[in-house]
Tab-separated table of C-alpha atoms and ligand atoms in Angstrom:
chain	number	residue	atom	x	y	z
A	1	MET	CA	65.869	87.472	87.341
A	2	THR	CA	67.866	88.842	84.389
A	3	ALA	CA	71.314	90.387	84.938
A	4	MET	CA	69.812	93.811	84.198
A	5	ALA	CA	66.984	93.326	86.734
A	6	THR	CA	69.492	92.211	89.385
A	7	ALA	CA	71.672	95.256	88.702
A	8	LEU	CA	68.666	97.586	88.909
A	9	LYS	CA	67.520	96.026	92.181
A	10	ALA	CA	70.988	96.430	93.720
A	11	ARG	CA	71.221	100.082	92.677
A	12	PRO	CA	70.638	102.417	95.653
A	13	ALA	CA	67.569	104.684	95.488
A	14	PRO	CA	68.532	108.123	94.144
A	15	ALA	CA	69.081	110.725	96.868
A	16	PHE	CA	66.175	113.110	97.355
A	17	PRO	CA	67.084	116.307	95.440
A	18	VAL	CA	66.252	118.659	98.277
A	19	GLU	CA	68.527	121.520	97.171
A	20	ARG	CA	67.090	121.517	93.660
A	21	ILE	CA	63.580	121.491	95.113
A	22	ARG	CA	64.357	124.336	97.525
A	23	ALA	CA	65.380	126.500	94.589
A	24	ASP	CA	61.739	126.363	93.415
A	25	PHE	CA	60.522	128.139	96.565
A	26	PRO	CA	61.275	131.889	96.474
A	27	ILE	CA	60.295	132.400	100.115
A	28	LEU	CA	62.954	129.967	101.337
A	29	LYS	CA	65.625	132.466	100.236
A	30	LEU	CA	64.451	134.951	102.879
A	31	GLU	CA	66.535	136.013	105.835
A	32	ILE	CA	64.834	136.762	109.142
A	33	GLY	CA	66.809	139.243	111.249
A	34	GLY	CA	69.931	138.484	109.209
A	35	LYS	CA	69.586	134.686	109.625
A	36	PRO	CA	68.464	132.311	106.872
A	37	LEU	CA	64.817	131.362	107.250
A	38	VAL	CA	64.309	127.845	108.620
A	39	TYR	CA	60.633	127.257	107.968
A	40	LEU	CA	59.266	124.513	110.223
A	41	ASP	CA	55.630	125.572	110.442
A	42	ASN	CA	54.396	123.502	107.534
A	43	ALA	CA	51.527	121.889	109.427
A	44	ALA	CA	49.962	125.331	109.752
A	45	SER	CA	50.613	126.312	106.135
A	46	SER	CA	53.191	125.182	103.613
A	47	GLN	CA	55.016	127.380	101.101
A	48	MET	CA	54.302	127.769	97.406
A	49	PRO	CA	56.741	126.825	94.630
A	50	GLN	CA	57.329	129.078	91.619
A	51	PRO	CA	55.375	126.855	89.154
A	52	VAL	CA	52.228	127.271	91.280
A	53	ILE	CA	52.757	131.031	91.555
A	54	ASP	CA	53.389	131.199	87.785
A	55	ARG	CA	50.238	129.244	87.015
A	56	MET	CA	48.118	131.596	89.094
A	57	VAL	CA	49.744	134.663	87.505
A	58	ARG	CA	49.101	133.201	84.038
A	59	TYR	CA	45.471	132.628	84.918
A	60	GLN	CA	45.103	136.094	86.380
A	61	THR	CA	46.871	137.875	83.512
A	62	THR	CA	45.582	135.914	80.507
A	63	GLN	CA	42.624	133.693	81.434
A	64	HIS	CA	40.485	135.320	84.092
A	65	ALA	CA	36.711	135.517	83.746
A	66	ASN	CA	33.836	133.994	85.648
A	67	VAL	CA	33.293	130.270	85.030
A	68	ASN	CA	30.313	128.148	83.935
A	69	ARG	CA	28.176	130.893	82.451
A	70	GLY	CA	29.924	132.542	79.527
A	71	VAL	CA	30.348	131.738	75.857
A	72	HIS	CA	33.216	134.161	75.313
A	73	TYR	CA	36.823	133.104	75.007
A	74	LEU	CA	37.970	134.050	78.500
A	75	SER	CA	35.030	132.436	80.252
A	76	GLU	CA	35.506	129.222	78.312
A	77	THR	CA	39.249	129.236	79.007
A	78	ALA	CA	38.709	129.866	82.722
A	79	THR	CA	36.028	127.153	82.873
A	80	SER	CA	38.216	124.556	81.216
A	81	ALA	CA	41.167	125.424	83.521
A	82	PHE	CA	38.858	125.214	86.555
A	83	ASP	CA	37.414	121.863	85.405
A	84	ALA	CA	40.915	120.571	84.698
A	85	ALA	CA	41.928	121.437	88.266
A	86	ARG	CA	39.078	119.288	89.565
A	87	GLY	CA	40.307	116.405	87.415
A	88	LYS	CA	43.864	116.797	88.721
A	89	VAL	CA	42.620	116.617	92.320
A	90	GLN	CA	40.472	113.597	91.439
A	91	HIS	CA	43.518	111.703	90.159
A	92	PHE	CA	45.719	112.877	93.038
A	93	ILE	CA	43.448	111.235	95.618
A	94	ASN	CA	42.224	108.532	93.231
A	95	ALA	CA	38.548	109.440	93.436
A	96	ARG	CA	36.390	107.376	91.103
A	97	GLU	CA	34.782	110.407	89.417
A	98	ASP	CA	35.548	114.116	89.224
A	99	ARG	CA	32.022	114.996	90.424
A	100	GLU	CA	33.018	113.481	93.789
A	101	VAL	CA	35.461	116.379	94.265
A	102	ILE	CA	33.800	119.485	95.724
A	103	PHE	CA	35.794	122.681	95.996
A	104	THR	CA	35.380	124.333	99.393
A	105	SER	CA	37.298	127.117	101.100
A	106	GLY	CA	39.290	124.620	103.189
A	107	THR	CA	39.089	121.627	105.509
A	108	THR	CA	36.961	123.517	108.022
A	109	ASP	CA	34.442	124.462	105.350
A	110	ALA	CA	34.411	120.885	104.015
A	111	ILE	CA	33.650	119.417	107.450
A	112	ASN	CA	30.944	122.015	108.075
A	113	LEU	CA	29.409	121.042	104.737
A	114	VAL	CA	29.114	117.437	105.949
A	115	THR	CA	27.810	118.262	109.425
A	116	TYR	CA	25.274	120.650	107.906
A	117	ALA	CA	24.096	118.808	104.803
A	118	TYR	CA	24.549	115.174	105.856
A	119	GLY	CA	24.263	115.659	109.614
A	120	ARG	CA	21.079	117.707	109.671
A	121	LYS	CA	19.324	115.207	107.431
A	122	PHE	CA	20.572	111.899	108.791
A	123	ILE	CA	21.449	112.479	112.470
A	124	GLY	CA	18.743	112.966	115.084
A	125	SER	CA	17.881	112.877	118.743
A	126	GLY	CA	19.618	110.113	120.698
A	127	ASP	CA	22.004	109.300	117.827
A	128	GLU	CA	25.734	109.016	118.485
A	129	ILE	CA	28.727	110.436	116.655
A	130	ILE	CA	32.176	108.993	117.306
A	131	LEU	CA	35.167	111.387	117.266
A	132	THR	CA	38.672	110.981	118.688
A	133	THR	CA	40.719	112.785	121.326
A	134	LEU	CA	43.210	113.727	118.613
A	135	GLU	CA	40.810	115.789	116.494
A	136	HIS	CA	41.482	119.352	115.402
A	137	HIS	CA	38.789	121.747	116.645
A	138	SER	CA	37.429	121.871	113.109
A	139	ASN	CA	36.417	118.204	113.412
A	140	ILE	CA	34.921	118.702	116.884
A	141	VAL	CA	33.043	121.986	117.028
A	142	PRO	CA	30.812	121.539	113.925
A	143	TRP	CA	29.748	118.123	115.295
A	144	GLN	CA	29.077	119.638	118.712
A	145	MET	CA	26.913	122.322	117.105
A	146	LEU	CA	24.972	119.593	115.286
A	147	ALA	CA	24.681	117.434	118.416
A	148	GLU	CA	23.398	120.364	120.432
A	149	GLU	CA	20.808	121.240	117.818
A	150	LYS	CA	19.614	117.655	117.330
A	151	GLY	CA	20.018	116.209	120.809
A	152	ALA	CA	22.673	113.783	119.583
A	153	LYS	CA	25.640	112.573	121.641
A	154	ILE	CA	29.382	112.654	120.954
A	155	ARG	CA	31.511	109.671	122.013
A	156	VAL	CA	35.289	110.076	122.103
A	157	VAL	CA	38.005	107.523	121.302
A	158	PRO	CA	40.821	107.780	123.899
A	159	ILE	CA	44.574	107.763	123.163
A	160	ASN	CA	47.548	106.222	124.960
A	161	ASP	CA	50.630	108.033	126.290
A	162	ALA	CA	52.300	107.811	122.895
A	163	GLY	CA	49.398	109.635	121.268
A	164	GLU	CA	47.992	106.562	119.518
A	165	LEU	CA	44.270	105.898	119.231
A	166	LEU	CA	43.037	102.958	121.311
A	167	VAL	CA	41.365	101.086	118.486
A	168	ASP	CA	39.859	98.448	120.802
A	169	GLU	CA	38.128	101.239	122.705
A	170	TYR	CA	36.936	102.702	119.403
A	171	GLU	CA	35.340	99.405	118.493
A	172	LYS	CA	33.632	99.201	121.901
A	173	LEU	CA	31.938	102.577	121.318
A	174	PHE	CA	29.728	101.200	118.538
A	175	ASN	CA	26.120	100.436	119.391
A	176	ALA	CA	22.686	100.626	117.786
A	177	HIS	CA	22.700	104.448	118.083
A	178	THR	CA	26.008	105.054	116.271
A	179	ARG	CA	25.380	107.135	113.147
A	180	PHE	CA	28.713	108.658	112.127
A	181	VAL	CA	32.492	108.561	112.659
A	182	GLY	CA	34.821	111.548	112.233
A	183	VAL	CA	38.539	110.814	112.455
A	184	MET	CA	41.685	112.597	111.366
A	185	HIS	CA	44.160	110.714	109.177
A	186	VAL	CA	47.287	112.367	110.634
A	187	SER	CA	47.387	114.372	113.872
A	188	ASN	CA	48.474	117.991	113.442
A	189	ALA	CA	49.476	118.254	117.102
A	190	LEU	CA	51.429	114.989	117.484
A	191	GLY	CA	52.025	113.560	114.011
A	192	THR	CA	50.311	110.222	114.751
A	193	ILE	CA	49.200	108.395	111.604
A	194	ASN	CA	45.883	106.778	112.482
A	195	PRO	CA	44.798	103.328	111.233
A	196	VAL	CA	41.896	104.869	109.331
A	197	LYS	CA	41.484	102.050	106.823
A	198	ARG	CA	40.858	99.560	109.601
A	199	MET	CA	38.571	102.020	111.438
A	200	ILE	CA	36.546	102.656	108.277
A	201	ALA	CA	36.113	98.923	107.625
A	202	PHE	CA	34.867	98.437	111.192
A	203	ALA	CA	32.415	101.349	110.918
A	204	HIS	CA	31.116	100.058	107.589
A	205	ALA	CA	30.549	96.622	109.103
A	206	HIS	CA	28.122	98.472	111.396
A	207	GLY	CA	26.576	100.468	108.542
A	208	VAL	CA	28.169	103.719	109.744
A	209	PRO	CA	29.753	106.260	107.345
A	210	VAL	CA	33.128	107.870	108.049
A	211	LEU	CA	34.570	111.317	107.389
A	212	VAL	CA	38.366	111.501	107.376
A	213	ASP	CA	40.038	114.840	108.081
A	214	GLY	CA	43.016	114.545	105.769
A	215	ALA	CA	44.422	118.065	106.204
A	216	GLN	CA	47.743	116.697	107.508
A	217	ALA	CA	47.853	113.514	105.453
A	218	VAL	CA	47.455	114.639	101.860
A	219	PRO	CA	50.635	116.779	101.908
A	220	HIS	CA	52.772	113.946	103.297
A	221	ILE	CA	51.591	110.504	102.224
A	222	LYS	CA	49.905	108.986	99.212
A	223	VAL	CA	46.152	109.070	99.794
A	224	ASP	CA	43.826	106.791	97.855
A	225	VAL	CA	40.211	107.413	98.820
A	226	GLN	CA	38.989	104.295	97.005
A	227	ASP	CA	41.484	102.115	98.831
A	228	LEU	CA	40.552	103.691	102.179
A	229	ASP	CA	36.871	103.360	101.220
A	230	CYS	CA	36.105	106.515	103.247
A	231	ASP	CA	32.754	108.179	102.676
A	232	PHE	CA	34.103	111.726	102.965
A	233	TYR	CA	37.670	113.071	102.927
A	234	ALA	CA	38.544	116.720	103.617
A	235	PHE	CA	41.741	118.735	103.045
A	236	SER	CA	43.107	122.250	102.455
A	237	GLY	CA	45.087	123.676	99.537
A	238	HIS	CA	47.340	125.907	101.624
A	239	LYS	CA	48.902	122.939	103.441
A	240	LEU	CA	49.630	121.325	100.082
A	241	CYS	CA	51.837	124.018	98.498
A	242	GLY	CA	48.712	125.637	97.072
A	243	PRO	CA	46.971	128.897	97.900
A	244	THR	CA	44.704	129.775	100.816
A	245	GLY	CA	40.944	129.944	100.278
A	246	ILE	CA	40.654	126.559	98.564
A	247	GLY	CA	40.002	123.117	99.963
A	248	VAL	CA	38.387	119.883	98.943
A	249	LEU	CA	35.607	117.696	100.148
A	250	TYR	CA	35.695	114.276	98.527
A	251	GLY	CA	32.411	112.434	98.975
A	252	LYS	CA	31.061	109.208	97.523
A	253	ALA	CA	28.662	110.209	94.747
A	254	ALA	CA	25.795	108.116	96.135
A	255	LEU	CA	25.980	109.944	99.483
A	256	LEU	CA	26.431	113.421	97.988
A	257	GLU	CA	23.385	112.853	95.827
A	258	ARG	CA	21.244	112.034	98.860
A	259	MET	CA	22.333	115.179	100.714
A	260	PRO	CA	20.569	118.550	100.518
A	261	PRO	CA	22.671	121.603	99.583
A	262	PHE	CA	24.810	123.397	102.164
A	263	LYS	CA	24.600	126.977	100.842
A	264	GLY	CA	22.062	128.460	98.435
A	265	GLY	CA	22.737	130.822	95.539
A	266	GLY	CA	23.897	130.911	91.946
A	267	ASP	CA	25.353	127.870	90.154
A	268	MET	CA	23.934	125.346	92.620
A	269	ILE	CA	20.466	125.452	91.017
A	270	ARG	CA	18.868	123.880	87.966
A	271	SER	CA	15.851	126.195	87.938
A	272	VAL	CA	14.388	128.829	90.226
A	273	THR	CA	10.883	130.168	90.572
A	274	PHE	CA	9.374	131.779	93.649
A	275	GLU	CA	7.301	128.637	94.058
A	276	LYS	CA	10.096	126.068	93.790
A	277	THR	CA	13.814	125.710	93.202
A	278	THR	CA	15.421	122.557	91.861
A	279	TYR	CA	19.074	121.856	92.445
A	280	ASN	CA	22.009	121.243	90.145
A	281	THR	CA	23.873	117.941	89.928
A	282	ILE	CA	26.950	117.249	92.059
A	283	PRO	CA	29.479	118.776	92.528
A	284	HIS	CA	27.735	122.060	91.558
A	285	LYS	CA	24.932	121.516	94.094
A	286	PHE	CA	27.548	122.161	96.787
A	287	GLU	CA	29.371	125.049	95.104
A	288	ALA	CA	27.042	128.036	95.429
A	289	GLY	CA	28.229	131.324	93.970
A	290	THR	CA	31.435	132.172	92.127
A	291	PRO	CA	34.035	129.617	93.207
A	292	PRO	CA	37.654	130.459	94.113
A	293	ILE	CA	38.739	130.008	90.493
A	294	ALA	CA	42.360	131.183	90.719
A	295	ALA	CA	42.865	129.226	93.934
A	296	ALA	CA	41.449	126.020	92.434
A	297	ILE	CA	43.735	126.359	89.407
A	298	GLY	CA	46.644	126.995	91.803
A	299	LEU	CA	45.717	123.837	93.715
A	300	GLY	CA	45.700	121.913	90.437
A	301	ALA	CA	49.231	123.175	89.744
A	302	ALA	CA	50.281	122.229	93.280
A	303	VAL	CA	49.135	118.628	92.900
A	304	ASP	CA	50.949	118.476	89.545
A	305	TYR	CA	54.101	119.728	91.274
A	306	LEU	CA	53.857	117.196	94.111
A	307	SER	CA	53.015	114.358	91.749
A	308	ALA	CA	56.086	115.127	89.640
A	309	ILE	CA	58.284	114.707	92.723
A	310	GLY	CA	56.262	111.679	93.823
A	311	MET	CA	54.389	111.265	97.093
A	312	ASP	CA	56.367	108.139	97.977
A	313	ALA	CA	59.659	110.020	97.582
A	314	ILE	CA	58.237	112.906	99.642
A	315	ALA	CA	57.116	110.546	102.410
A	316	ALA	CA	60.505	108.809	102.474
A	317	HIS	CA	62.446	112.084	102.723
A	318	GLU	CA	60.168	113.424	105.444
A	319	PHE	CA	60.514	110.155	107.348
A	320	ASP	CA	64.325	110.577	107.255
A	321	LEU	CA	63.955	114.143	108.557
A	322	LEU	CA	61.666	112.983	111.360
A	323	GLU	CA	63.922	110.112	112.350
A	324	TYR	CA	67.007	112.348	112.439
A	325	ALA	CA	65.245	115.177	114.294
A	326	THR	CA	63.751	112.745	116.845
A	327	GLU	CA	67.134	111.147	117.483
A	328	GLN	CA	68.826	114.540	117.905
A	329	MET	CA	66.081	115.923	120.138
A	330	ASN	CA	66.116	112.831	122.352
A	331	ARG	CA	69.787	113.571	123.065
A	332	ILE	CA	69.035	116.955	124.624
A	333	ARG	CA	68.448	116.736	128.366
A	334	GLY	CA	65.393	118.659	129.519
A	335	VAL	CA	63.549	118.286	126.222
A	336	ARG	CA	60.520	116.014	125.996
A	337	ILE	CA	58.853	114.966	122.761
A	338	ILE	CA	55.066	114.825	123.078
A	339	GLY	CA	53.676	112.276	120.653
A	340	THR	CA	55.804	109.197	120.175
A	341	ALA	CA	53.513	106.988	118.126
A	342	ALA	CA	55.079	104.080	116.235
A	343	LYS	CA	53.626	105.473	112.989
A	344	LYS	CA	54.210	109.185	112.636
A	345	ALA	CA	54.330	111.892	110.007
A	346	ALA	CA	56.997	114.592	110.234
A	347	VAL	CA	55.622	116.561	113.182
A	348	LEU	CA	57.605	117.055	116.372
A	349	SER	CA	55.772	118.559	119.336
A	350	PHE	CA	58.087	119.194	122.256
A	351	ALA	CA	58.402	120.810	125.655
A	352	ILE	CA	61.565	122.309	127.146
A	353	ASP	CA	61.774	122.068	130.949
A	354	GLY	CA	61.254	125.430	132.607
A	355	VAL	CA	60.573	127.353	129.390
A	356	HIS	CA	57.117	128.395	128.240
A	357	PRO	CA	56.434	127.362	124.627
A	358	HIS	CA	55.744	130.981	123.724
A	359	ASP	CA	59.294	131.893	124.827
A	360	VAL	CA	60.651	128.921	122.860
A	361	GLY	CA	58.949	130.211	119.717
A	362	THR	CA	60.110	133.775	120.280
A	363	LEU	CA	63.750	132.810	120.876
A	364	LEU	CA	63.816	130.397	117.931
A	365	ASN	CA	62.451	133.203	115.781
A	366	CYS	CA	65.545	135.246	116.759
A	367	GLU	CA	67.547	132.436	115.092
A	368	GLY	CA	65.411	132.649	111.950
A	369	ILE	CA	63.529	129.451	112.867
A	370	ALA	CA	59.737	129.390	112.426
A	371	VAL	CA	57.949	126.898	114.663
A	372	ARG	CA	54.398	127.103	116.010
A	373	THR	CA	53.624	127.317	119.691
A	374	GLY	CA	50.228	126.957	121.310
A	375	HIS	CA	47.475	124.375	121.519
A	376	HIS	CA	47.442	123.806	117.739
A	377	CYS	CA	43.618	123.901	117.717
A	378	ALA	CA	43.695	120.582	119.566
A	379	GLN	CA	42.942	121.494	123.173
A	380	PRO	CA	41.706	117.977	124.103
A	381	VAL	CA	45.163	116.657	123.136
A	382	MET	CA	46.846	119.260	125.349
A	383	GLN	CA	44.490	118.324	128.203
A	384	ARG	CA	45.363	114.631	127.737
A	385	PHE	CA	49.074	115.419	128.131
A	386	HIS	CA	48.464	117.976	130.933
A	387	VAL	CA	50.179	120.816	129.069
A	388	PRO	CA	48.686	124.166	128.091
A	389	ALA	CA	50.643	124.235	124.851
A	390	THR	CA	53.614	122.730	123.017
A	391	SER	CA	56.246	123.964	120.591
A	392	ARG	CA	55.829	122.220	117.248
A	393	ALA	CA	58.301	121.770	114.429
A	394	SER	CA	56.547	120.417	111.352
A	395	PHE	CA	58.540	119.450	108.286
A	396	ALA	CA	57.886	119.494	104.561
A	397	PHE	CA	59.740	117.796	101.717
A	398	TYR	CA	61.737	120.987	101.057
A	399	ASN	CA	63.288	120.912	104.520
A	400	SER	CA	66.864	119.702	104.805
A	401	MET	CA	68.938	117.853	107.383
A	402	ALA	CA	70.893	121.121	107.865
A	403	GLU	CA	67.633	122.721	108.990
A	404	VAL	CA	67.146	119.975	111.555
A	405	ASP	CA	70.648	120.823	112.838
A	406	ALA	CA	69.641	124.496	113.001
A	407	LEU	CA	66.559	123.581	115.059
A	408	ILE	CA	68.610	121.493	117.473
A	409	ALA	CA	71.208	124.285	117.849
A	410	GLY	CA	68.326	126.756	118.363
A	411	ILE	CA	66.862	124.627	121.177
A	412	ARG	CA	70.270	124.518	122.887
A	413	THR	CA	70.451	128.324	122.619
A	414	VAL	CA	66.985	128.614	124.224
A	415	GLN	CA	68.145	126.401	127.091
A	416	LYS	CA	71.282	128.523	127.573
A	417	VAL	CA	69.223	131.720	127.757
A	418	PHE	CA	67.066	130.156	130.463
A	419	THR	CA	69.853	128.758	132.656
B	501	PLP	C1	44.139	118.180	111.073
B	501	PLP	C2	43.564	119.511	110.687
B	501	PLP	N1	42.277	119.598	110.390
B	501	PLP	C3	41.720	120.754	110.008
B	501	PLP	C4	42.459	121.895	109.915
B	501	PLP	C5	41.790	123.155	109.483
B	501	PLP	O1	42.248	123.540	108.231
B	501	PLP	P1	41.783	124.911	107.573
B	501	PLP	O2	42.103	125.975	108.600
B	501	PLP	O3	42.607	125.033	106.348
B	501	PLP	O4	40.328	124.811	107.307
B	501	PLP	C6	43.812	121.858	110.224
B	501	PLP	C7	44.638	123.084	110.188
B	501	PLP	O5	45.632	123.194	110.856
B	501	PLP	C8	44.385	120.624	110.601
B	501	PLP	O6	45.678	120.525	110.900
């Protein structure tokens, strides 16, 4: 090793520039009831930085027209911005080709696309679909609707008391009837990071395709769909510092090509007569009607913004926040963290003895602190832990250690009010 290389290796990693990053987010300057906003509801929806807002305003004020079907300046400009956004998303998740990126309205829409288009063609009576106890309702209910219609069966992977999937039990669920696996990458209710790469490899060894619900992974860790080798991967723009109304379904081209369309209408066709309609190529086959153009361009700007900071730096900062918050919360008597997996993203679900989560949320709001309370669209997880609901603090890269302190002080205030 040269002297320079040794010196570089010894140099400490630069501190995460959280204050500079916070300055990019206008909403973080808000006060709620005279107290500075402490926004810890990022798993539900994250906030949007100024460059993303600016990009959408620029589109709306200087580039807006419908895409794909005009020869005039604005239509061509809008089309190239829309296409560029698809390319940005492709590189962000390392998809092999941009036609493997389908714009949807969100994770829910993306999963419904798969259950409808893939499921109705390839899953039939007596077939089995494997899901996990951790799933968000959006990766349960569409499969249940399919199973009910087709006479298929859903098998569920159990979790342990820490909120970790029992992978041995998962492997035991496979049999000759297994046709599909749906698994979330990161749990929105508990923060557990699931061993999806290993689960995908096992499913593939049995010839079974896998959909990964990545709604809570893509904003927090580097996701590489080729490395995971997943067949489908779904996520939402609004959890990724982008706008609402946009999401992504990644699908392997070979599978997408074998699937019938999900919705019918303009843009998804090659030719239409009353006798016969032929369909467009992917991704257009799955994007019927005018797409959410501004939202897609906003999502493209959001992935640019996150990439400039670096997903590894984001993950490291959020891990520090989680570690600090966990340590501080464990020191408070009468507070129990629900979800203590060895591998976790920055989500802290907790219960305070003798206080209903709804009251926790309401009192924290009086301190300017936004957390989510409820079942987090994961009722099977609540049932597993025998609670009706939890309070959940979920962090983003723009959260600071001072905000963790504010949360801890807020919890102590809640306890005081209730004693
Ligand atoms: C893990 C997970 N999957 C799916 C969804 C649904 O996302 P959307 O409402 O954006 O479709 C969420 C939203 O909270 C989620 O956390």
